Short mmCIF file of C-alpha atoms in Angstrom, two decimals:
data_model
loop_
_atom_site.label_atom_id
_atom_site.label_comp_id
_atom_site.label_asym_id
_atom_site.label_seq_id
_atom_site.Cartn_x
_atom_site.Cartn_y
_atom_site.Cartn_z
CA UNK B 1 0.00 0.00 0.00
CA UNK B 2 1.20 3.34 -0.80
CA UNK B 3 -0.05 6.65 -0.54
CA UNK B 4 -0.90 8.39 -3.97
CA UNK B 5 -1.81 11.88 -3.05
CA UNK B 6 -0.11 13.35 -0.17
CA UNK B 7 -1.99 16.17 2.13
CA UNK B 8 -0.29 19.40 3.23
CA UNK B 9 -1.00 23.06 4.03
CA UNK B 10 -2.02 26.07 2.43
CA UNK B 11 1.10 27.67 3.92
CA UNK B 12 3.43 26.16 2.30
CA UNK B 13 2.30 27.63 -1.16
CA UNK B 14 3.67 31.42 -1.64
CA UNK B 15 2.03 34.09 -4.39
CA UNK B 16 3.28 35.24 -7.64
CA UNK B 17 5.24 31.78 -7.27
CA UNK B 18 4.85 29.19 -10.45
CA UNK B 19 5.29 25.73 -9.43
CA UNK B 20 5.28 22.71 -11.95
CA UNK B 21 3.39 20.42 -9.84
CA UNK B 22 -0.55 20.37 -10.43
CA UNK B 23 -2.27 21.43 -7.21
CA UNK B 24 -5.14 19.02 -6.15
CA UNK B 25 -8.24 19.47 -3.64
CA UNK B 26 -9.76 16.39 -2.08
CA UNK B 27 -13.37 17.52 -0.42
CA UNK B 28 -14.37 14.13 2.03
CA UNK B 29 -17.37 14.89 2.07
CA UNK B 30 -17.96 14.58 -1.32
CA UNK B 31 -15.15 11.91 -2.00
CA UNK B 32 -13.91 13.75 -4.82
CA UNK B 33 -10.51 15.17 -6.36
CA UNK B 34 -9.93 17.48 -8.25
CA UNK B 35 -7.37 19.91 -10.12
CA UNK B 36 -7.19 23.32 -8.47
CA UNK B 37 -4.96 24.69 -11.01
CA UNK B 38 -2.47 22.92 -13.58
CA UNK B 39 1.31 23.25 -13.64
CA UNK B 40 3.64 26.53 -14.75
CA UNK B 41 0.87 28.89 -13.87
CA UNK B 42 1.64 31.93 -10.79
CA UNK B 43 -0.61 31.28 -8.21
CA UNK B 44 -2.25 34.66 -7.30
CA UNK B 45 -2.98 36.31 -3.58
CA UNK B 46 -7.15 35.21 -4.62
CA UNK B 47 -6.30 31.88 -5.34
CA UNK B 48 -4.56 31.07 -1.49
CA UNK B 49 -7.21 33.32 -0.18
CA UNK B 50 -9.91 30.86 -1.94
CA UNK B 51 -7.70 28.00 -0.85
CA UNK B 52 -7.48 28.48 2.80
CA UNK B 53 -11.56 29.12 2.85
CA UNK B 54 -11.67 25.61 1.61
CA UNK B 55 -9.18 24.19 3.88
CA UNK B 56 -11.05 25.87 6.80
CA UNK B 57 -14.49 23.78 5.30
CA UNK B 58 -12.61 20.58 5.99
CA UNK B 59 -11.02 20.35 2.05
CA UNK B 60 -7.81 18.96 1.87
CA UNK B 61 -5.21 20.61 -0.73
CA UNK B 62 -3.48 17.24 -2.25
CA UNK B 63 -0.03 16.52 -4.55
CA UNK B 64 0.71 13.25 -6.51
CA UNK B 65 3.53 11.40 -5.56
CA UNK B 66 4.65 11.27 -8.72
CA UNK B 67 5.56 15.27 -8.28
CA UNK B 68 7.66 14.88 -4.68
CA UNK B 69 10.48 15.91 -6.17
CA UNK B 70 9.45 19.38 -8.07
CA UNK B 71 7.15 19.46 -4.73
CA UNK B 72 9.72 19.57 -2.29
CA UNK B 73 12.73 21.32 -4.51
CA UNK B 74 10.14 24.47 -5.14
CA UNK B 75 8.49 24.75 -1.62
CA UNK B 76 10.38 24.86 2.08
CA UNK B 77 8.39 21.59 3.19
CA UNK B 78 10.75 18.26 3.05
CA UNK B 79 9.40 14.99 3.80
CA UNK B 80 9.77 14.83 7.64
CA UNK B 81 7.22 17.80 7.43
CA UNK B 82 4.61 16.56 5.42
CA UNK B 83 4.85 12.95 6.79
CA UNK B 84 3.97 14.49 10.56
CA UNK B 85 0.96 16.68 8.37
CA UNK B 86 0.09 13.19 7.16
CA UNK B 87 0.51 11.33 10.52
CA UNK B 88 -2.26 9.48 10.82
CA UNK B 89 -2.72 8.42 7.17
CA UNK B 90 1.81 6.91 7.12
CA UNK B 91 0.61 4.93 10.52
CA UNK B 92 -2.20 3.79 8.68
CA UNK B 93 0.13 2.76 5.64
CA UNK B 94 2.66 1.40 8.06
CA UNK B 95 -0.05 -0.72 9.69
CA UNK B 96 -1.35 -1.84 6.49
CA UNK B 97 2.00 -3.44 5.16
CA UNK B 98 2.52 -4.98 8.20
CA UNK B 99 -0.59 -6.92 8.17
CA UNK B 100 -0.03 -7.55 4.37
CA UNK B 101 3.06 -9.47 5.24
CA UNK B 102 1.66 -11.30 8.13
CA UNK B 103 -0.44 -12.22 5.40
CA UNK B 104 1.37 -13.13 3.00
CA UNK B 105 3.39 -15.49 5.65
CA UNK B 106 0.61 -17.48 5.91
CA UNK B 107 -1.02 -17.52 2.38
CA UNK B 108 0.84 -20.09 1.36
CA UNK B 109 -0.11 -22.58 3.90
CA UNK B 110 -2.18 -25.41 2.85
CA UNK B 111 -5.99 -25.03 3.71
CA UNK B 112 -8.67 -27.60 2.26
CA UNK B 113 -11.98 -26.04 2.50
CA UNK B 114 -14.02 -28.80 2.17
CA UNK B 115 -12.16 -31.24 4.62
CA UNK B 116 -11.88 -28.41 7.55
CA UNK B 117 -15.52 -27.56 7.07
CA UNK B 118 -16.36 -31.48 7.55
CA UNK B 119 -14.07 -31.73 10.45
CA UNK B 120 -15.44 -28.18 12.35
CA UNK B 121 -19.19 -30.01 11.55
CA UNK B 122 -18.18 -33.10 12.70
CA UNK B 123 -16.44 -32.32 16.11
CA UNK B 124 -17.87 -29.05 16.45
CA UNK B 125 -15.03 -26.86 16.66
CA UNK B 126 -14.55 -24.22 14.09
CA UNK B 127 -11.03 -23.14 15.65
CA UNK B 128 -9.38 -23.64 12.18
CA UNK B 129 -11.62 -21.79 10.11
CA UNK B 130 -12.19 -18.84 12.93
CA UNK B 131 -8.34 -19.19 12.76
CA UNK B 132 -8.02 -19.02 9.05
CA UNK B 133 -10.69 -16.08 8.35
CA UNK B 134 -8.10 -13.86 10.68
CA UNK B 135 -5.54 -14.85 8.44
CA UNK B 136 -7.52 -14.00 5.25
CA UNK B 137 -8.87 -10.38 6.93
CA UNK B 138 -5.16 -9.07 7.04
CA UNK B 139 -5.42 -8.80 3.32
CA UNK B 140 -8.76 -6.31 3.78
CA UNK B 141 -7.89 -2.85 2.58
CA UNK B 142 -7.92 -0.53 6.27
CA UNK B 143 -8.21 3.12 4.17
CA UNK B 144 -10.93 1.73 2.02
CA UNK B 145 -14.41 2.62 3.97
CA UNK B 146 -15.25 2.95 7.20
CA UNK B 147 -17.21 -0.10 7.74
CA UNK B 148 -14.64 -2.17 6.76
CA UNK B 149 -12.61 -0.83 9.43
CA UNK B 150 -15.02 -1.35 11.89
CA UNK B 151 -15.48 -4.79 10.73
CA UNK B 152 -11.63 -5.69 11.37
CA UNK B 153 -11.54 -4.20 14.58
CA UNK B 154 -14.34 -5.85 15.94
CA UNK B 155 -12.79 -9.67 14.49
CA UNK B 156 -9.76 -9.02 15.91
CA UNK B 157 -11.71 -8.86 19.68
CA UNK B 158 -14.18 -11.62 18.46
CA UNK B 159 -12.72 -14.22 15.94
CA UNK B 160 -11.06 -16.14 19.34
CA UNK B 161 -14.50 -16.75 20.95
CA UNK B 162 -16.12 -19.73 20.39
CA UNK B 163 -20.04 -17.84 20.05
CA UNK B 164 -22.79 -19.02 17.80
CA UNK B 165 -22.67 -15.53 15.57
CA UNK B 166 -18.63 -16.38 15.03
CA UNK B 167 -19.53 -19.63 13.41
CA UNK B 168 -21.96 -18.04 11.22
CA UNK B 169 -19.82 -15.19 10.02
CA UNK B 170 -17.08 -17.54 9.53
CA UNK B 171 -18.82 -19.86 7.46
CA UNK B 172 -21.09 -17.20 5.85
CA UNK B 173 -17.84 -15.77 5.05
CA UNK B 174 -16.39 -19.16 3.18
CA UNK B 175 -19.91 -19.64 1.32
CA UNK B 176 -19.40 -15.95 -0.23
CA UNK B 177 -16.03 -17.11 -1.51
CA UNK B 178 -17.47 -20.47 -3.05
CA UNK B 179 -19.81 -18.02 -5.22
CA UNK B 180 -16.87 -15.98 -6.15
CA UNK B 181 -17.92 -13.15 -4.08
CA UNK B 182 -14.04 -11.24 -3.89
CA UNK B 183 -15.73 -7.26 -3.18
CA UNK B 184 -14.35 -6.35 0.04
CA UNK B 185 -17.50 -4.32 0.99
CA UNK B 186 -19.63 -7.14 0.23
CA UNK B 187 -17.91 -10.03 2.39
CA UNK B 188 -17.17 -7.26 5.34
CA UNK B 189 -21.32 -6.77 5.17
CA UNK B 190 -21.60 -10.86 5.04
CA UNK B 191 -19.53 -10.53 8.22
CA UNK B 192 -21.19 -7.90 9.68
CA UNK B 193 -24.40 -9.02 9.07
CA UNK B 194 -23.48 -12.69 10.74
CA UNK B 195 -22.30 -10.67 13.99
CA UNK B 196 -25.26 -8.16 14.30
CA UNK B 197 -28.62 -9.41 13.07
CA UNK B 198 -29.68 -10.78 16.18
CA UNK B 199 -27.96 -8.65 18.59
CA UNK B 200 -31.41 -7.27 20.00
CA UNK B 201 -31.88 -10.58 20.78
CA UNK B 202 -29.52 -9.95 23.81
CA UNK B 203 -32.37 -7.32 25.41
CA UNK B 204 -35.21 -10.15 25.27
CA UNK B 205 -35.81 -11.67 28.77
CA UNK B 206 -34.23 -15.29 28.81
CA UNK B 207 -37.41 -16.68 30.23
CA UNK B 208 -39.12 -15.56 26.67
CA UNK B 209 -37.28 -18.25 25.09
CA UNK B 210 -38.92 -20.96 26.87
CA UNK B 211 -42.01 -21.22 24.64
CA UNK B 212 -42.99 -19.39 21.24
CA UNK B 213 -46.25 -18.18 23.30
CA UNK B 214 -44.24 -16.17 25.53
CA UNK B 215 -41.65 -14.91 22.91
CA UNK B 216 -44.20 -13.71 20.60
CA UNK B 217 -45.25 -11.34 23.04
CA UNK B 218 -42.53 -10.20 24.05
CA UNK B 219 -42.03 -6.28 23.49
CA UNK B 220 -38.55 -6.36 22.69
CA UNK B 221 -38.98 -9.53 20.24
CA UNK B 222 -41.34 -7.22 18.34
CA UNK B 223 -39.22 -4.89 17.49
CA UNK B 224 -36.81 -7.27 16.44
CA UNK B 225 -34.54 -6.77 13.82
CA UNK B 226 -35.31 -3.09 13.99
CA UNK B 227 -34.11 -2.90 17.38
CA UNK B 228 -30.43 -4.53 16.00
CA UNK B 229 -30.30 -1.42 13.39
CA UNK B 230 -31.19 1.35 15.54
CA UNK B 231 -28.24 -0.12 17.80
CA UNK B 232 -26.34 -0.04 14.59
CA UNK B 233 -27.00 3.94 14.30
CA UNK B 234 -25.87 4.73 17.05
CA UNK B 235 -22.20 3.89 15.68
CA UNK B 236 -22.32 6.48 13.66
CA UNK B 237 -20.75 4.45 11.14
CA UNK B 238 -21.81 4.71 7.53
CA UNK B 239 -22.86 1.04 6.87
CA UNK B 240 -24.12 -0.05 3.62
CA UNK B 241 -28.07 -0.72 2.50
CA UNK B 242 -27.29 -4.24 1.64
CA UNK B 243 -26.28 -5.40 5.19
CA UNK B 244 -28.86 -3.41 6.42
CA UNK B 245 -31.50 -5.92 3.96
CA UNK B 246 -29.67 -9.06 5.39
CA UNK B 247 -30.37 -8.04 8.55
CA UNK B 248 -33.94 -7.13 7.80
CA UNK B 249 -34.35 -10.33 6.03
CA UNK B 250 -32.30 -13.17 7.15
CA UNK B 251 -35.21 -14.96 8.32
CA UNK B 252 -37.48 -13.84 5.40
CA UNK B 253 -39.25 -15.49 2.68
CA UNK B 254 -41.36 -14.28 0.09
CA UNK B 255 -44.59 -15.40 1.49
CA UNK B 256 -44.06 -13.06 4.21
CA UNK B 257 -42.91 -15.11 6.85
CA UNK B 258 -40.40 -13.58 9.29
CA UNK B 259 -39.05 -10.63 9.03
CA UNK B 260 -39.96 -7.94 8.06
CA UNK B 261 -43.06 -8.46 8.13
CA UNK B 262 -45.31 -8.39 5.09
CA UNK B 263 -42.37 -8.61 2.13
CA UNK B 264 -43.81 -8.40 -0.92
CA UNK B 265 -41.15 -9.04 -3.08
CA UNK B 266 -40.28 -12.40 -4.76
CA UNK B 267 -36.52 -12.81 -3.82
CA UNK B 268 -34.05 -12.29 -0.82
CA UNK B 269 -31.02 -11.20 -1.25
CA UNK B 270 -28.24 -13.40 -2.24
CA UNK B 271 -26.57 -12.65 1.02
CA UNK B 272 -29.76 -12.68 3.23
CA UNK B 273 -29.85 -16.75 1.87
CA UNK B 274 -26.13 -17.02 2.84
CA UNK B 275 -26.27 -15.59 6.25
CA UNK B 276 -29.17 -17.85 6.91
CA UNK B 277 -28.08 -21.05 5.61
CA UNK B 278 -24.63 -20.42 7.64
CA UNK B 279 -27.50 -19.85 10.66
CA UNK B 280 -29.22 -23.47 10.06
CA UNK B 281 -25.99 -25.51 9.31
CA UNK B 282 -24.61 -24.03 12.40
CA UNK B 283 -27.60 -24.25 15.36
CA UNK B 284 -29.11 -26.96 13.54
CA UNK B 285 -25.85 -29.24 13.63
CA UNK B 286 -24.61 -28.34 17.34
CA UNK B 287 -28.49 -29.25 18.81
CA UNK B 288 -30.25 -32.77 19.44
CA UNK B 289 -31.23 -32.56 15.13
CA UNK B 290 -27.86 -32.48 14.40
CA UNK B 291 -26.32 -35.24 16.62
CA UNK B 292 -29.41 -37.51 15.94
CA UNK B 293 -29.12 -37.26 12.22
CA UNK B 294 -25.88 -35.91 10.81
CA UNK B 295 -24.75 -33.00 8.63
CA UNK B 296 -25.89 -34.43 5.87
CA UNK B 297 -29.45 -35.06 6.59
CA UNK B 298 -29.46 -31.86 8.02
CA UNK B 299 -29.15 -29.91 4.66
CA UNK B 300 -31.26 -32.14 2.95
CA UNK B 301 -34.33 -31.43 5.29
CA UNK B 302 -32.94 -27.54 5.03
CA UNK B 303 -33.52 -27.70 1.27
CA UNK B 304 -36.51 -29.72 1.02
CA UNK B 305 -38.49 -28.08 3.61
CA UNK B 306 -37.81 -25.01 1.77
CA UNK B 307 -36.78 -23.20 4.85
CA UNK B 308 -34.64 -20.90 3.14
CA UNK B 309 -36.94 -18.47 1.35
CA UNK B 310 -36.78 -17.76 -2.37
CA UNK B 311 -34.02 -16.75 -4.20
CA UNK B 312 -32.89 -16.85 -7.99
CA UNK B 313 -32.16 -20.18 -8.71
CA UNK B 314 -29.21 -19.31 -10.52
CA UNK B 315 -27.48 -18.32 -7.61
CA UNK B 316 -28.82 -20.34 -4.72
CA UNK B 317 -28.14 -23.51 -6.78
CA UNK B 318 -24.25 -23.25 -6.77
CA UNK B 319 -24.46 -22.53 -3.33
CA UNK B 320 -26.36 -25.64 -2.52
CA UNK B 321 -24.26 -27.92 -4.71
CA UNK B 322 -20.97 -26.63 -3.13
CA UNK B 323 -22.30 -26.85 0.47
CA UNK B 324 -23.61 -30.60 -0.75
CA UNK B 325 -20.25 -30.92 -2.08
CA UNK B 326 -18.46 -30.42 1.85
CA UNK B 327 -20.38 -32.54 3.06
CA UNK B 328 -20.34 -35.60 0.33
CA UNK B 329 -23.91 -36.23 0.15
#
């Protein structure tokens, strides 16, 4: 990872000077660049004027690191200077590379899908693949969104526990894969979506649970999984409208069943049906079901019963056959 357009100070640009570097203007809130004015032109006392006013609004004025030399030969800033002006972004780099190579120290290492998703059904111990996902999240871009950062700073706390929502994710997270889902927004949502879709689940009353007559009334199960996204606001965190649908409609199905309540459309989204097939392989195997009847059984009576909801059979079918596929029936 390198930097491409360094950040620095209004100050350090002086009038009736002609510098042949382009000078650039990133505005964040708009996530935009552009060209403030091109090479070999004198930079009047209006144009710093106009340049500090949008400096003070947050805008950051920007050169290519392609120009560092003509930058720092035609202005008193060297690099020491504009490295502390760019503190936080060269710790950021720093930390980046450093996770890169972790992760490239352990790319290499031999890792079987299929037989390590048989072996965490089988003894119930997804260690490995909770192990292995850590491995894989080094390589996720950390100047890229925020979301995504929030995403690997909440694995790094959570990957070691052995909880329910961890399994999920990290399967969830293998079944995107299989489907050749590579986006890094998209498999952070898949993630996120594993880890937070039932967290209002933690405000029901454990008593509730005891029978579907006394969980259907509960207040707090009503508002469920509205509840989980308002909690999600309150991050302040820009998260995407696609895990926000899986975590509307992970249990969903186009008759209207689950949540929310009354779809009307004909599909869920493709990771909605990942995130809860991940659920059912998970709970289903680790209960009574599972240890009665097998893996195997287990997604057979998933896909027959047609507990998943509707989705395009063009994509739920690979899915299927590669999940069928782990577990040889």
């Amino acid at each position: 990872m390198k930097i491409a357009f360094y950040n620095y100070p209004v100050e350090v640009l002086k009038v009736d000077s002609i510098y042949s570097f382009a000078i650039y203007i990133y505005q964040p809130n708009r996530s935009s660049r552009v060209v403030y004015q091109y090479p070999n032109i004198s930079i009047s006392k209006e144009a710093l004027l106009e340049l500090e006013e949008y400096q003070k609004k947050g805008a950051k004025l920007q050169v290519f690191i392609e120009d560092m030399d003509s930058f720092y030969k035609e202005t008193d800033c060297d690099q020491q200077r504009l490295d502390e002006y760019n503190l936080a972004r060269v710790k950021m780099m720093n930390l980046f590379n450093k996770r890169k190579d972790r992760f490239n120290a352990k790319k290499d290492e031999s890792f079987n899908l299929k037989e390590n998703f048989k072996n965490a059904a089988l003894n119930r111990d997804y260690s490995f693949l909770r192990q292995r996902l850590s491995y894989e999240l080094l390589d996720f871009p950390i100047d890229q969104d925020p979301s995504i950062n929030f995403m690997l700073a909440l694995t790094d706390k959570v990957l070691m526990r052995d909880l329910g929502p961890v399994k999920c994710a990290v399967l969830a997270y293998f079944m995107a894969q299989e489907l050749g889902i590579k986006d890094h927004q998209s498999l952070s949502d898949i993630i996120l979506g594993a880890l937070f879709k039932d967290m209002s689940f933690c405000m029901i009353k454990p008593s509730s649970f005891d029978s579907w007559s006394s969980l259907g009334v509960d207040p707090t199960y009503k508002k469920h999984p509205f509840l989980s996204l308002y909690y999600l606001s309150k991050l302040e965190i820009p998260f995407s409208k696609d895990l926000k649908r899986f975590i509307m409609e992970h249990h969903e199905d186009s008759k209207g069943n689950g949540f929310p309540r009354g779809k009307t459309e004909d599909y869920i989204a493709l990771g909605s049906f990942i995130l809860n097939l991940s659920e059912q392989l998970v709970y289903i195997s680790e209960g009574k079901m599972g240890q009665e009847i097998g893996m195997e059984s287990i997604l057979k009576n998933i896909v027959n019963q047609n507990r998943l909801g509707e989705i395009n059979p063009n994509l739920a079918n690979p899915l299927i056959k590669t999940v069928e596929g782990w577990i040889n029936f």
